[in-house]
Amino acid sequence: MTQSVNIPPDCLPEGAIPGEILPAQGDIILNDGQPTVRLMVINRGDRPVQVGSHYHFAEVNPALDLDRAQAWGKRLNIPSGGAVRFEPGQEREVTLIAYRGKQRIRGFHGEGHEK
C-alpha cells in the first residue's frame, strides 16, 4: 500500500520547490574503484544496434563482432538507463564492468547462465 506524506511548508528550506531533487556538490564517480575491461566492437550488420546500460554484453546482437568471452558477466560502464549505439560498419571501443552481487544473469538469450 502506498501512503503519501504531507510535509508542512514551514519545514522546507526557503526557496525550495516541493518534490525537487537537490544533488550534493561535486562529481559523482560511477563504479569507482571497480575493475573494467575495454573491448573493440564492430557492427558487421546492415542496421544500427543499440545496447542498453545493463544488458549482458556477451549476449548482444550477433551482428556485433567482439570478444564475447571477455564480455561474459559484464555490462556497459555507463549511467543507468543509457545506451550505446553502433551504426553499420562502425568500430568503437567500449568499457565494461562486471555485474555485482551473486552474478546470476537471468533472461537475455539464456546462453550458459549462472556461471
Coordinates of N, CA and C in Angstrom, one line a residue:
M1 N 0.8 -1.2 0.0 CA 0.0 0.0 0.0 C 0.9 1.2 0.0
T2 N 0.6 2.2 -0.8 CA 1.3 3.4 -0.9 C 0.6 4.5 0.0
Q3 N 1.5 5.2 0.7 CA 0.9 6.3 1.6 C 1.6 7.5 1.2
S4 N 0.9 8.6 1.2 CA 1.6 9.9 1.0 C 1.9 10.6 2.3
V5 N 2.9 11.4 2.3 CA 3.3 12.1 3.5 C 3.2 13.6 3.2
N6 N 2.5 14.3 4.0 CA 2.4 15.7 3.8 C 3.4 16.4 4.7
I7 N 4.3 17.2 4.1 CA 5.3 18.0 4.8 C 4.8 19.4 4.8
P8 N 4.7 20.0 6.0 CA 4.2 21.3 6.2 C 5.2 22.3 5.5
P9 N 4.7 23.3 4.8 CA 5.6 24.2 4.0 C 6.6 24.9 4.9
D10 N 6.4 25.1 6.2 CA 7.3 25.7 7.0 C 8.5 24.8 7.4
C11 N 8.5 23.6 7.0 CA 9.6 22.6 7.2 C 10.6 22.6 6.0
L12 N 10.2 23.3 4.9 CA 11.1 23.3 3.7 C 12.0 24.5 3.8
P13 N 13.3 24.3 3.3 CA 14.2 25.5 3.3 C 13.6 26.6 2.4
E14 N 14.0 27.8 2.6 CA 13.5 28.9 1.9 C 13.8 28.7 0.4
G15 N 12.8 28.9 -0.5 CA 13.0 28.8 -1.9 C 12.9 27.4 -2.5
A16 N 12.7 26.4 -1.6 CA 12.6 25.0 -2.0 C 11.3 24.8 -2.8
I17 N 11.4 24.0 -3.7 CA 10.2 23.6 -4.5 C 9.8 22.2 -4.1
P18 N 8.6 21.9 -3.6 CA 8.2 20.6 -3.2 C 8.5 19.6 -4.3
G19 N 9.1 18.5 -4.0 CA 9.4 17.4 -4.9 C 10.7 17.5 -5.7
E20 N 11.4 18.7 -5.5 CA 12.6 18.9 -6.3 C 13.8 18.0 -5.7
I21 N 14.7 17.7 -6.5 CA 15.9 16.9 -6.0 C 17.1 17.8 -6.1
L22 N 17.8 17.9 -5.0 CA 19.0 18.7 -4.9 C 20.2 17.8 -4.7
P23 N 21.0 17.6 -5.8 CA 22.1 16.7 -5.6 C 23.2 17.4 -4.8
A24 N 24.1 16.6 -4.2 CA 25.2 17.1 -3.5 C 26.2 17.8 -4.4
Q25 N 27.0 18.6 -3.9 CA 28.0 19.3 -4.6 C 29.1 18.3 -5.1
G26 N 29.7 18.6 -6.3 CA 30.8 17.7 -6.8 C 30.3 16.7 -7.8
D27 N 31.3 16.0 -8.3 CA 31.0 15.0 -9.3 C 30.7 13.7 -8.7
I28 N 29.8 12.9 -9.4 CA 29.5 11.6 -9.0 C 30.3 10.6 -9.8
I29 N 31.2 9.8 -9.2 CA 32.0 8.9 -9.9 C 31.3 7.5 -9.9
L30 N 30.9 7.1 -11.1 CA 30.3 5.8 -11.2 C 31.2 4.6 -11.1
N31 N 30.9 3.6 -10.3 CA 31.6 2.4 -10.2 C 33.1 2.6 -9.8
D32 N 33.3 3.6 -9.0 CA 34.6 4.0 -8.6 C 35.4 2.8 -8.0
G33 N 36.6 2.6 -8.5 CA 37.4 1.5 -8.0 C 37.1 0.1 -8.5
Q34 N 36.1 0.0 -9.3 CA 35.7 -1.4 -9.8 C 36.6 -1.7 -11.1
P35 N 37.0 -2.9 -11.2 CA 37.8 -3.2 -12.4 C 37.0 -3.2 -13.7
T36 N 37.6 -2.7 -14.8 CA 36.9 -2.6 -16.0 C 37.7 -3.4 -17.1
V37 N 37.0 -3.6 -18.2 CA 37.6 -4.3 -19.4 C 37.2 -3.4 -20.6
R38 N 38.2 -3.1 -21.4 CA 37.9 -2.4 -22.7 C 38.0 -3.3 -23.8
L39 N 36.9 -3.2 -24.7 CA 36.8 -4.1 -25.9 C 36.5 -3.3 -27.1
M40 N 37.1 -3.7 -28.2 CA 36.7 -3.2 -29.5 C 35.5 -4.0 -30.0
V41 N 34.5 -3.2 -30.6 CA 33.3 -3.8 -31.1 C 33.1 -3.2 -32.5
I42 N 32.7 -4.1 -33.4 CA 32.4 -3.7 -34.8 C 31.0 -4.2 -35.1
N43 N 30.2 -3.3 -35.7 CA 28.9 -3.7 -36.2 C 29.0 -4.2 -37.6
R44 N 29.0 -5.5 -37.8 CA 29.1 -6.1 -39.1 C 27.8 -6.2 -39.8
G45 N 26.7 -5.8 -39.2 CA 25.4 -5.9 -39.8 C 25.1 -4.7 -40.7
D46 N 23.8 -4.7 -41.2 CA 23.4 -3.6 -42.1 C 22.4 -2.7 -41.4
R47 N 22.2 -2.8 -40.1 CA 21.3 -2.0 -39.4 C 22.0 -1.5 -38.1
P48 N 21.6 -0.4 -37.5 CA 22.1 0.1 -36.3 C 21.7 -0.9 -35.1
V49 N 22.6 -1.0 -34.2 CA 22.3 -1.8 -33.0 C 22.5 -1.0 -31.8
Q50 N 21.6 -1.0 -30.9 CA 21.7 -0.2 -29.6 C 21.7 -1.2 -28.5
V51 N 22.6 -0.9 -27.5 CA 22.8 -1.8 -26.3 C 22.5 -1.0 -25.1
G52 N 21.6 -1.4 -24.2 CA 21.3 -0.7 -23.0 C 22.3 -0.9 -21.9
S53 N 22.3 0.0 -20.9 CA 23.3 0.0 -19.9 C 23.5 -1.3 -19.1
H54 N 22.4 -2.1 -18.9 CA 22.5 -3.2 -18.1 C 22.3 -4.6 -18.8
Y55 N 22.4 -4.5 -20.1 CA 22.3 -5.7 -20.9 C 23.6 -6.5 -20.8
H56 N 23.5 -7.8 -20.7 CA 24.6 -8.7 -20.6 C 25.4 -8.6 -22.0
F57 N 26.6 -8.0 -22.0 CA 27.2 -7.7 -23.2 C 27.7 -8.9 -24.0
A58 N 27.9 -10.0 -23.4 CA 28.3 -11.2 -24.1 C 27.2 -11.7 -25.0
E59 N 25.9 -11.3 -24.7 CA 24.8 -11.8 -25.5 C 24.2 -10.7 -26.4
V60 N 24.9 -9.7 -26.7 CA 24.3 -8.6 -27.6 C 24.1 -9.2 -29.0
N61 N 23.5 -8.4 -29.8 CA 23.1 -8.8 -31.2 C 24.3 -9.5 -31.9
P62 N 24.1 -10.6 -32.5 CA 25.1 -11.4 -33.2 C 25.9 -10.5 -34.3
A63 N 25.3 -9.5 -34.8 CA 25.9 -8.6 -35.8 C 27.1 -7.9 -35.2
L64 N 27.1 -7.8 -33.8 CA 28.3 -7.1 -33.2 C 29.4 -8.1 -33.0
D65 N 30.5 -7.8 -33.6 CA 31.7 -8.6 -33.5 C 32.6 -8.1 -32.4
L66 N 32.8 -9.0 -31.4 CA 33.6 -8.7 -30.2 C 34.1 -9.9 -29.5
D67 N 35.0 -9.8 -28.6 CA 35.5 -10.9 -27.8 C 34.4 -11.2 -26.7
R68 N 33.5 -12.1 -27.0 CA 32.4 -12.4 -26.1 C 32.9 -13.1 -24.8
A69 N 34.0 -13.8 -24.9 CA 34.5 -14.5 -23.7 C 34.9 -13.4 -22.7
Q70 N 35.5 -12.3 -23.2 CA 36.0 -11.2 -22.3 C 34.7 -10.4 -21.8
A71 N 33.6 -10.5 -22.5 CA 32.4 -9.7 -22.1 C 31.5 -10.5 -21.2
W72 N 31.9 -11.8 -21.0 CA 31.0 -12.6 -20.2 C 30.8 -12.1 -18.7
G73 N 29.6 -11.9 -18.3 CA 29.3 -11.4 -16.9 C 29.5 -9.9 -16.8
K74 N 29.5 -9.2 -17.9 CA 29.7 -7.8 -17.8 C 28.7 -7.0 -18.6
R75 N 28.6 -5.7 -18.2 CA 27.7 -4.8 -18.9 C 28.4 -3.5 -19.2
L76 N 27.8 -2.6 -19.9 CA 28.4 -1.3 -20.2 C 28.7 -0.5 -18.9
N77 N 29.8 0.2 -18.9 CA 30.1 1.0 -17.7 C 29.6 2.5 -18.1
I78 N 28.3 2.6 -18.1 CA 27.7 3.9 -18.4 C 26.5 4.1 -17.4
P79 N 26.0 5.3 -17.3 CA 24.9 5.6 -16.3 C 23.7 4.7 -16.6
S80 N 23.0 4.3 -15.6 CA 21.8 3.5 -15.7 C 20.8 4.2 -16.6
G81 N 20.2 3.4 -17.5 CA 19.2 3.9 -18.4 C 19.8 4.4 -19.7
G82 N 21.1 4.5 -19.8 CA 21.8 4.9 -21.0 C 21.9 3.8 -22.0
A83 N 22.4 4.1 -23.2 CA 22.7 3.1 -24.2 C 23.8 3.5 -25.1
V84 N 24.4 2.6 -25.8 CA 25.4 2.9 -26.8 C 24.9 2.3 -28.1
R85 N 25.0 3.1 -29.2 CA 24.5 2.8 -30.5 C 25.7 2.5 -31.4
F86 N 25.6 1.4 -32.2 CA 26.6 1.0 -33.1 C 26.0 1.1 -34.5
E87 N 26.4 2.0 -35.3 CA 26.0 2.1 -36.7 C 26.6 1.0 -37.6
P88 N 25.9 0.7 -38.7 CA 26.5 -0.4 -39.6 C 27.9 0.0 -40.0
G89 N 28.8 -1.0 -39.8 CA 30.2 -0.8 -40.1 C 31.1 0.0 -39.1
Q90 N 30.4 0.5 -38.1 CA 31.1 1.3 -37.1 C 32.0 0.4 -36.2
E91 N 33.2 0.9 -35.9 CA 34.0 0.2 -34.9 C 34.2 1.2 -33.8
R92 N 34.1 0.7 -32.5 CA 34.3 1.6 -31.4 C 34.7 0.8 -30.2
E93 N 35.4 1.4 -29.3 CA 35.8 0.8 -28.0 C 34.8 1.1 -27.0
V94 N 34.5 0.0 -26.2 CA 33.5 0.2 -25.1 C 34.3 -0.2 -23.8
T95 N 33.8 0.3 -22.7 CA 34.3 -0.1 -21.4 C 33.2 -0.9 -20.6
L96 N 33.5 -2.1 -20.2 CA 32.6 -2.9 -19.5 C 33.0 -3.1 -18.0
I97 N 32.0 -3.4 -17.2 CA 32.2 -3.6 -15.8 C 31.4 -4.9 -15.4
A98 N 31.9 -5.7 -14.5 CA 31.2 -6.9 -14.1 C 29.9 -6.6 -13.3
Y99 N 28.9 -7.5 -13.5 CA 27.8 -7.4 -12.7 C 28.2 -7.7 -11.2
R100 N 27.6 -7.1 -10.3 CA 27.9 -7.3 -8.9 C 26.9 -8.2 -8.2
G101 N 27.1 -8.5 -7.0 CA 26.2 -9.4 -6.3 C 26.6 -10.8 -6.6
K102 N 25.6 -11.7 -6.7 CA 25.7 -13.1 -6.9 C 26.0 -13.4 -8.4
Q103 N 26.0 -12.4 -9.2 CA 26.3 -12.6 -10.7 C 25.4 -13.7 -11.3
R104 N 24.2 -13.7 -10.9 CA 23.2 -14.7 -11.6 C 22.6 -13.9 -12.7
I105 N 22.9 -14.2 -13.9 CA 22.4 -13.5 -15.1 C 21.2 -14.3 -15.6
R106 N 20.0 -13.6 -15.5 CA 18.8 -14.3 -16.0 C 18.1 -13.5 -17.1
G107 N 17.5 -14.3 -18.0 CA 16.8 -13.6 -19.1 C 17.8 -13.5 -20.3
F108 N 17.7 -12.4 -21.0 CA 18.6 -12.2 -22.1 C 18.4 -13.4 -23.1
H109 N 19.5 -14.0 -23.6 CA 19.3 -15.1 -24.5 C 19.4 -16.4 -23.8
G110 N 19.8 -16.4 -22.6 CA 19.8 -17.7 -21.8 C 21.0 -18.6 -22.2
E111 N 22.1 -18.0 -22.6 CA 23.2 -18.8 -23.1 C 24.2 -19.1 -21.9
G112 N 24.1 -20.3 -21.3 CA 25.1 -20.7 -20.3 C 25.1 -19.9 -19.0
H113 N 23.9 -19.5 -18.5 CA 23.9 -18.6 -17.4 C 24.2 -19.3 -16.1
E114 N 24.4 -18.4 -15.1 CA 24.7 -18.8 -13.7 C 26.1 -19.6 -13.6
K115 N 27.1 -18.9 -14.2 CA 28.4 -19.5 -14.1 C 28.9 -19.4 -12.7

